[in-house]
Amino acid sequence: MYAQSVFPDSSNKKWSVELTCWNALKFGGYVQVGESEHTGDKLYLTHDLGMNNLIYPAIKISRRINNSSSFFTFSAGRFFFSGHHIINKNIFYNGALIKGADGVSINQTNFYRIKLSFEKSFRSSDGFYPDLITGLVYDALNFYANGTILPGYGQEQHEDFVTQSLPYPFVGARLRKSLSLKSSLALETSGTYIPRFKSFFNEGGPMSLHYATVDCGLHYWLQQKKFQLGAAFLWRLIKIYEYSAEDDPNDFFIHASGIQLSLKYDFLKLKMK
């Protein structure tokens, strides 16, 4: 017998689509990009680069596996950065010397996340419904530090972390609890930690990689016919590190917390035998 959903009749749904938007209220971190003999300056996202906004809209599509309590889920989204700041010194970024007094902007930064996961739900007799989650996460970051480039050095103002990015495994868990027939709470956490390793990439020499990510959230759901309305508080951490003789090093780290709003729709019922 498969696990029952928190909400009545939702176990009869085969497909669901969820739209989410996460707005970070508090964030911090840094970026450092070197090139050949020019070690990049460690630039703090808020203090040095004036980061003032971080938004992550995403779409999530889930499919129940036959009549079971298991799901395949695909999600994709983009982190939108904004920030501009005047720095009281010139900075090295990706081999370029940028004039800090003219200001540096991170508004063109591109950061996409794709996740493919498998979820298994379990029945509980005490009103709590546990889920186990595992899958792959792929982060594609192209970080821009745009400003006035001074002569005599490199010309690139962005670093493409995507070229050496890989899909990494993650694991997680969710615990759901009904508050009423139409409302529930869910506590969810997932993440991965990949220690530094020598990859098959080559950038002026063998490329070493290190990656870590954590997502923790407390979700509230309200059932309204075929729709579910959600609100959550989410905390995230992301670490992307690359090192080689040419990239010495490329290092990105961010931690952020904020509010997420969700709209979920179950649009096809299974034919129950």
mmCIF file of C-alpha atoms in Angstrom:
data_model
loop_
_atom_site.group_PDB
_atom_site.id
_atom_site.type_symbol
_atom_site.label_atom_id
_atom_site.label_comp_id
_atom_site.label_asym_id
_atom_site.label_seq_id
_atom_site.Cartn_x
_atom_site.Cartn_y
_atom_site.Cartn_z
ATOM 1 C CA MET A 1 0.000 0.000 0.000
ATOM 2 C CA TYR A 2 1.376 3.383 -0.910
ATOM 3 C CA ALA A 3 1.705 6.318 1.420
ATOM 4 C CA GLN A 4 -1.215 8.680 1.768
ATOM 5 C CA SER A 5 -0.724 12.328 1.026
ATOM 6 C CA VAL A 6 -1.237 14.998 3.619
ATOM 7 C CA PHE A 7 -4.115 16.299 1.512
ATOM 8 C CA PRO A 8 -7.208 14.222 0.727
ATOM 9 C CA ASP A 9 -7.329 12.606 -2.761
ATOM 10 C CA SER A 10 -3.960 14.041 -3.814
ATOM 11 C CA SER A 11 -2.640 10.454 -3.999
ATOM 12 C CA ASN A 12 -4.847 10.058 -7.123
ATOM 13 C CA LYS A 13 -2.905 12.711 -8.993
ATOM 14 C CA LYS A 14 -0.275 11.585 -11.494
ATOM 15 C CA TRP A 15 1.280 14.895 -12.576
ATOM 16 C CA SER A 16 1.802 18.208 -10.834
ATOM 17 C CA VAL A 17 3.351 21.528 -11.823
ATOM 18 C CA GLU A 18 4.696 23.967 -9.254
ATOM 19 C CA LEU A 19 5.789 27.573 -9.760
ATOM 20 C CA THR A 20 7.948 29.132 -7.069
ATOM 21 C CA CYS A 21 9.694 32.431 -6.411
ATOM 22 C CA TRP A 22 12.257 32.823 -3.625
ATOM 23 C CA ASN A 23 13.295 36.305 -2.524
ATOM 24 C CA ALA A 24 16.393 36.413 -0.329
ATOM 25 C CA LEU A 25 16.112 38.865 2.544
ATOM 26 C CA LYS A 26 19.603 38.330 3.941
ATOM 27 C CA PHE A 27 22.711 37.188 2.073
ATOM 28 C CA GLY A 28 26.477 37.142 2.125
ATOM 29 C CA GLY A 29 29.464 35.527 0.478
ATOM 30 C CA TYR A 30 32.287 36.316 -1.913
ATOM 31 C CA VAL A 31 33.756 35.701 -5.351
ATOM 32 C CA GLN A 32 37.425 35.385 -6.302
ATOM 33 C CA VAL A 33 38.659 34.778 -9.840
ATOM 34 C CA GLY A 34 42.318 34.474 -10.783
ATOM 35 C CA GLU A 35 43.955 34.185 -14.181
ATOM 36 C CA SER A 36 47.523 32.984 -14.749
ATOM 37 C CA GLU A 37 49.929 35.030 -12.592
ATOM 38 C CA HIS A 38 47.243 37.460 -11.420
ATOM 39 C CA THR A 39 45.531 36.102 -8.313
ATOM 40 C CA GLY A 40 42.088 37.648 -8.129
ATOM 41 C CA ASP A 41 40.992 39.817 -5.220
ATOM 42 C CA LYS A 42 38.466 38.260 -2.867
ATOM 43 C CA LEU A 43 35.382 40.434 -3.408
ATOM 44 C CA TYR A 44 32.633 40.237 -0.810
ATOM 45 C CA LEU A 45 29.197 40.281 -2.397
ATOM 46 C CA THR A 46 27.672 42.922 -0.150
ATOM 47 C CA HIS A 47 30.626 44.980 1.127
ATOM 48 C CA ASP A 48 32.638 45.177 -2.117
ATOM 49 C CA LEU A 49 30.083 44.548 -4.861
ATOM 50 C CA GLY A 50 27.015 46.180 -3.329
ATOM 51 C CA MET A 51 24.754 43.173 -3.793
ATOM 52 C CA ASN A 52 21.252 44.324 -2.882
ATOM 53 C CA ASN A 53 18.903 41.736 -4.373
ATOM 54 C CA LEU A 54 18.736 37.991 -4.980
ATOM 55 C CA ILE A 55 15.647 36.350 -6.496
ATOM 56 C CA TYR A 56 15.154 32.761 -7.633
ATOM 57 C CA PRO A 57 12.052 31.904 -9.719
ATOM 58 C CA ALA A 58 11.730 28.240 -10.690
ATOM 59 C CA ILE A 59 9.406 25.636 -12.173
ATOM 60 C CA LYS A 60 9.023 22.111 -10.831
ATOM 61 C CA ILE A 61 7.313 19.204 -12.630
ATOM 62 C CA SER A 62 6.563 15.958 -10.779
ATOM 63 C CA ARG A 63 5.258 12.619 -12.015
ATOM 64 C CA ARG A 64 3.997 9.835 -9.796
ATOM 65 C CA ILE A 65 5.395 6.421 -10.780
ATOM 66 C CA ASN A 66 2.353 4.341 -11.696
ATOM 67 C CA ASN A 67 0.209 3.892 -8.585
ATOM 68 C CA SER A 68 3.033 4.040 -6.064
ATOM 69 C CA SER A 69 4.291 6.481 -3.466
ATOM 70 C CA SER A 70 7.337 7.410 -5.575
ATOM 71 C CA PHE A 71 7.902 10.438 -7.806
ATOM 72 C CA PHE A 72 10.302 11.686 -10.417
ATOM 73 C CA THR A 73 10.765 15.461 -10.257
ATOM 74 C CA PHE A 74 12.448 17.897 -12.610
ATOM 75 C CA SER A 75 13.060 21.519 -11.622
ATOM 76 C CA ALA A 76 14.819 24.454 -13.259
ATOM 77 C CA GLY A 77 15.338 28.038 -12.155
ATOM 78 C CA ARG A 78 17.578 31.062 -12.297
ATOM 79 C CA PHE A 79 19.174 33.194 -9.590
ATOM 80 C CA PHE A 80 18.914 36.901 -10.437
ATOM 81 C CA PHE A 81 21.664 39.091 -8.944
ATOM 82 C CA SER A 82 21.747 42.874 -8.674
ATOM 83 C CA GLY A 83 24.380 45.123 -7.208
ATOM 84 C CA HIS A 84 26.699 48.041 -7.978
ATOM 85 C CA HIS A 85 29.352 49.566 -5.762
ATOM 86 C CA ILE A 86 32.295 51.964 -5.825
ATOM 87 C CA ILE A 87 35.462 50.366 -4.465
ATOM 88 C CA ASN A 88 38.267 52.469 -3.004
ATOM 89 C CA LYS A 89 40.963 50.536 -4.873
ATOM 90 C CA ASN A 90 41.565 48.904 -8.250
ATOM 91 C CA ILE A 91 40.810 45.189 -8.293
ATOM 92 C CA PHE A 92 42.038 42.152 -10.193
ATOM 93 C CA TYR A 93 39.257 39.971 -11.588
ATOM 94 C CA ASN A 94 39.940 37.184 -14.102
ATOM 95 C CA GLY A 95 43.249 38.766 -15.113
ATOM 96 C CA ALA A 96 41.716 42.197 -15.738
ATOM 97 C CA LEU A 97 42.504 45.248 -13.605
ATOM 98 C CA ILE A 98 39.224 47.084 -12.967
ATOM 99 C CA LYS A 99 39.049 50.704 -11.816
ATOM 100 C CA GLY A 100 37.179 50.536 -8.528
ATOM 101 C CA ALA A 101 36.471 54.279 -8.369
ATOM 102 C CA ASP A 102 34.202 53.969 -11.445
ATOM 103 C CA GLY A 103 32.128 51.293 -9.754
ATOM 104 C CA VAL A 104 31.658 47.576 -10.348
ATOM 105 C CA SER A 105 28.336 45.962 -11.340
ATOM 106 C CA ILE A 106 27.215 42.325 -10.962
ATOM 107 C CA ASN A 107 23.827 42.783 -12.674
ATOM 108 C CA GLN A 108 24.712 40.675 -15.734
ATOM 109 C CA THR A 109 25.582 37.583 -13.695
ATOM 110 C CA ASN A 110 23.900 34.405 -14.987
ATOM 111 C CA PHE A 111 23.252 31.558 -12.574
ATOM 112 C CA TYR A 112 20.999 28.628 -13.495
ATOM 113 C CA ARG A 113 20.129 25.548 -11.440
ATOM 114 C CA ILE A 114 18.697 22.261 -12.741
ATOM 115 C CA LYS A 115 17.665 19.363 -10.505
ATOM 116 C CA LEU A 116 16.444 15.857 -11.260
ATOM 117 C CA SER A 117 15.256 13.947 -8.224
ATOM 118 C CA PHE A 118 13.554 10.789 -7.055
ATOM 119 C CA GLU A 119 11.207 11.048 -4.060
ATOM 120 C CA LYS A 120 9.811 8.216 -1.952
ATOM 121 C CA SER A 121 7.003 8.797 0.551
ATOM 122 C CA PHE A 122 6.289 6.601 3.564
ATOM 123 C CA ARG A 123 3.140 5.963 5.574
ATOM 124 C CA SER A 124 3.046 7.132 9.175
ATOM 125 C CA SER A 125 0.581 6.238 11.911
ATOM 126 C CA ASP A 126 1.183 9.293 14.083
ATOM 127 C CA GLY A 127 0.294 11.995 11.565
ATOM 128 C CA PHE A 128 3.829 12.645 10.330
ATOM 129 C CA TYR A 129 4.689 11.723 6.741
ATOM 130 C CA PRO A 130 8.405 11.249 5.960
ATOM 131 C CA ASP A 131 9.881 11.489 2.449
ATOM 132 C CA LEU A 132 13.339 10.532 1.230
ATOM 133 C CA ILE A 133 14.838 12.478 -1.681
ATOM 134 C CA THR A 134 17.864 11.829 -3.880
ATOM 135 C CA GLY A 135 19.024 13.007 -7.274
ATOM 136 C CA LEU A 136 21.379 15.230 -9.233
ATOM 137 C CA VAL A 137 21.896 19.000 -9.074
ATOM 138 C CA TYR A 138 23.623 21.068 -11.758
ATOM 139 C CA ASP A 139 24.662 24.677 -11.074
ATOM 140 C CA ALA A 140 25.731 26.802 -14.047
ATOM 141 C CA LEU A 141 27.324 30.108 -12.988
ATOM 142 C CA ASN A 142 28.739 32.888 -15.170
ATOM 143 C CA PHE A 143 29.745 35.673 -12.787
ATOM 144 C CA TYR A 144 30.181 39.221 -14.126
ATOM 145 C CA ALA A 145 32.113 42.045 -12.455
ATOM 146 C CA ASN A 146 31.618 44.852 -14.970
ATOM 147 C CA GLY A 147 33.577 48.083 -14.726
ATOM 148 C CA THR A 148 36.244 50.225 -16.378
ATOM 149 C CA ILE A 149 39.158 48.026 -17.472
ATOM 150 C CA LEU A 150 42.594 49.584 -17.067
ATOM 151 C CA PRO A 151 45.183 48.951 -19.833
ATOM 152 C CA GLY A 152 48.073 46.509 -19.616
ATOM 153 C CA TYR A 153 46.209 43.464 -18.279
ATOM 154 C CA GLY A 154 43.407 41.092 -19.325
ATOM 155 C CA GLN A 155 40.118 42.183 -20.867
ATOM 156 C CA GLU A 156 37.546 39.697 -19.533
ATOM 157 C CA GLN A 157 35.163 40.879 -16.828
ATOM 158 C CA HIS A 158 33.329 37.604 -16.308
ATOM 159 C CA GLU A 159 34.223 34.060 -15.337
ATOM 160 C CA ASP A 160 32.411 31.107 -16.842
ATOM 161 C CA PHE A 161 32.220 28.495 -14.089
ATOM 162 C CA VAL A 162 29.944 26.487 -16.423
ATOM 163 C CA THR A 163 32.783 25.102 -18.560
ATOM 164 C CA GLN A 164 34.005 22.936 -15.675
ATOM 165 C CA SER A 165 30.667 22.353 -13.942
ATOM 166 C CA LEU A 166 29.297 18.852 -13.375
ATOM 167 C CA PRO A 167 25.999 17.392 -12.145
ATOM 168 C CA TYR A 168 26.533 16.313 -8.539
ATOM 169 C CA PRO A 169 24.489 13.890 -6.417
ATOM 170 C CA PHE A 170 22.439 15.154 -3.491
ATOM 171 C CA VAL A 171 20.347 13.561 -0.762
ATOM 172 C CA GLY A 172 17.604 14.970 1.405
ATOM 173 C CA ALA A 173 14.579 14.338 3.591
ATOM 174 C CA ARG A 174 11.172 15.890 4.184
ATOM 175 C CA LEU A 175 8.807 15.529 7.128
ATOM 176 C CA ARG A 176 5.175 16.563 6.596
ATOM 177 C CA LYS A 177 2.492 17.135 9.208
ATOM 178 C CA SER A 178 -1.223 17.828 8.693
ATOM 179 C CA LEU A 179 -2.605 20.859 10.503
ATOM 180 C CA SER A 180 -6.141 20.377 9.159
ATOM 181 C CA LEU A 181 -7.864 18.782 6.176
ATOM 182 C CA LYS A 182 -6.610 21.635 3.990
ATOM 183 C CA SER A 183 -3.338 22.777 5.541
ATOM 184 C CA SER A 184 0.022 21.263 6.414
ATOM 185 C CA LEU A 185 3.602 22.012 7.437
ATOM 186 C CA ALA A 186 6.708 20.442 5.935
ATOM 187 C CA LEU A 187 10.319 20.600 7.113
ATOM 188 C CA GLU A 188 12.770 19.841 4.300
ATOM 189 C CA THR A 189 16.542 19.682 3.946
ATOM 190 C CA SER A 190 18.852 18.497 1.163
ATOM 191 C CA GLY A 191 22.417 18.967 0.082
ATOM 192 C CA THR A 192 25.718 17.578 -1.101
ATOM 193 C CA TYR A 193 29.387 17.894 -0.258
ATOM 194 C CA ILE A 194 32.047 16.992 -2.825
ATOM 195 C CA PRO A 195 35.589 17.342 -1.431
ATOM 196 C CA ARG A 196 38.289 18.737 -3.661
ATOM 197 C CA PHE A 197 39.216 16.250 -6.409
ATOM 198 C CA LYS A 198 41.221 16.242 -9.629
ATOM 199 C CA SER A 199 38.793 16.286 -12.563
ATOM 200 C CA PHE A 200 39.254 15.382 -16.231
ATOM 201 C CA PHE A 201 39.065 19.091 -17.198
ATOM 202 C CA ASN A 202 42.198 20.948 -18.259
ATOM 203 C CA GLU A 203 42.695 24.721 -18.000
ATOM 204 C CA GLY A 204 46.404 25.440 -18.323
ATOM 205 C CA GLY A 205 46.884 22.222 -16.378
ATOM 206 C CA PRO A 206 44.760 19.685 -14.482
ATOM 207 C CA MET A 207 41.646 21.248 -12.955
ATOM 208 C CA SER A 208 40.654 20.474 -9.365
ATOM 209 C CA LEU A 209 37.036 20.982 -8.297
ATOM 210 C CA HIS A 210 35.158 21.310 -5.016
ATOM 211 C CA TYR A 211 31.403 21.745 -4.601
ATOM 212 C CA ALA A 212 28.883 21.993 -1.790
ATOM 213 C CA THR A 213 25.263 23.050 -1.473
ATOM 214 C CA VAL A 214 22.593 23.006 1.249
ATOM 215 C CA ASP A 215 18.889 23.866 1.108
ATOM 216 C CA CYS A 216 16.778 23.975 4.282
ATOM 217 C CA GLY A 217 13.196 25.137 4.491
ATOM 218 C CA LEU A 218 10.012 25.250 6.530
ATOM 219 C CA HIS A 219 6.961 25.126 4.228
ATOM 220 C CA TYR A 220 3.287 25.879 4.841
ATOM 221 C CA TRP A 221 0.723 24.520 2.363
ATOM 222 C CA LEU A 222 -2.963 25.317 1.910
ATOM 223 C CA GLN A 223 -5.176 23.175 -0.347
ATOM 224 C CA GLN A 224 -7.681 25.013 -2.571
ATOM 225 C CA LYS A 225 -9.433 22.468 -4.831
ATOM 226 C CA LYS A 226 -6.790 21.363 -7.394
ATOM 227 C CA PHE A 227 -4.360 24.073 -6.296
ATOM 228 C CA GLN A 228 -1.963 24.210 -3.392
ATOM 229 C CA LEU A 229 -0.732 27.594 -2.162
ATOM 230 C CA GLY A 230 2.591 27.582 -0.364
ATOM 231 C CA ALA A 231 4.743 29.903 1.726
ATOM 232 C CA ALA A 232 8.154 28.979 3.073
ATOM 233 C CA PHE A 233 11.259 30.271 4.773
ATOM 234 C CA LEU A 234 14.355 28.943 2.970
ATOM 235 C CA TRP A 235 18.064 29.048 3.765
ATOM 236 C CA ARG A 236 20.600 28.221 1.057
ATOM 237 C CA LEU A 237 24.353 27.728 0.802
ATOM 238 C CA ILE A 238 26.346 27.247 -2.411
ATOM 239 C CA LYS A 239 30.096 26.743 -2.820
ATOM 240 C CA ILE A 240 31.804 26.365 -6.228
ATOM 241 C CA TYR A 241 35.585 26.082 -6.324
ATOM 242 C CA GLU A 242 37.975 25.530 -9.254
ATOM 243 C CA TYR A 243 41.756 25.421 -9.185
ATOM 244 C CA SER A 244 44.448 24.930 -11.847
ATOM 245 C CA ALA A 245 47.733 26.493 -12.933
ATOM 246 C CA GLU A 246 45.701 29.046 -14.936
ATOM 247 C CA ASP A 247 42.751 29.561 -12.605
ATOM 248 C CA ASP A 248 44.387 30.262 -9.242
ATOM 249 C CA PRO A 249 41.745 29.984 -7.850
ATOM 250 C CA ASN A 250 38.175 30.524 -9.034
ATOM 251 C CA ASP A 251 36.061 30.565 -5.902
ATOM 252 C CA PHE A 252 32.388 31.426 -5.359
ATOM 253 C CA PHE A 253 30.488 31.197 -2.080
ATOM 254 C CA ILE A 254 27.052 32.438 -1.073
ATOM 255 C CA HIS A 255 24.657 31.901 1.802
ATOM 256 C CA ALA A 256 21.197 33.444 1.864
ATOM 257 C CA SER A 257 17.823 33.180 3.571
ATOM 258 C CA GLY A 258 14.428 34.450 2.536
ATOM 259 C CA ILE A 259 10.766 33.863 1.750
ATOM 260 C CA GLN A 260 9.408 31.642 -1.003
ATOM 261 C CA LEU A 261 5.885 31.679 -2.457
ATOM 262 C CA SER A 262 4.566 28.679 -4.396
ATOM 263 C CA LEU A 263 1.603 27.712 -6.548
ATOM 264 C CA LYS A 264 1.111 24.013 -7.271
ATOM 265 C CA TYR A 265 -1.449 22.407 -9.569
ATOM 266 C CA ASP A 266 -2.376 18.710 -9.825
ATOM 267 C CA PHE A 267 -3.755 18.287 -13.325
ATOM 268 C CA LEU A 268 -4.282 14.599 -14.070
ATOM 269 C CA LYS A 269 -5.814 11.793 -12.037
ATOM 270 C CA LEU A 270 -4.716 8.187 -12.150
ATOM 271 C CA LYS A 271 -7.308 5.587 -13.056
ATOM 272 C CA MET A 272 -7.488 3.561 -9.891
ATOM 273 C CA LYS A 273 -8.088 -0.181 -10.232
#
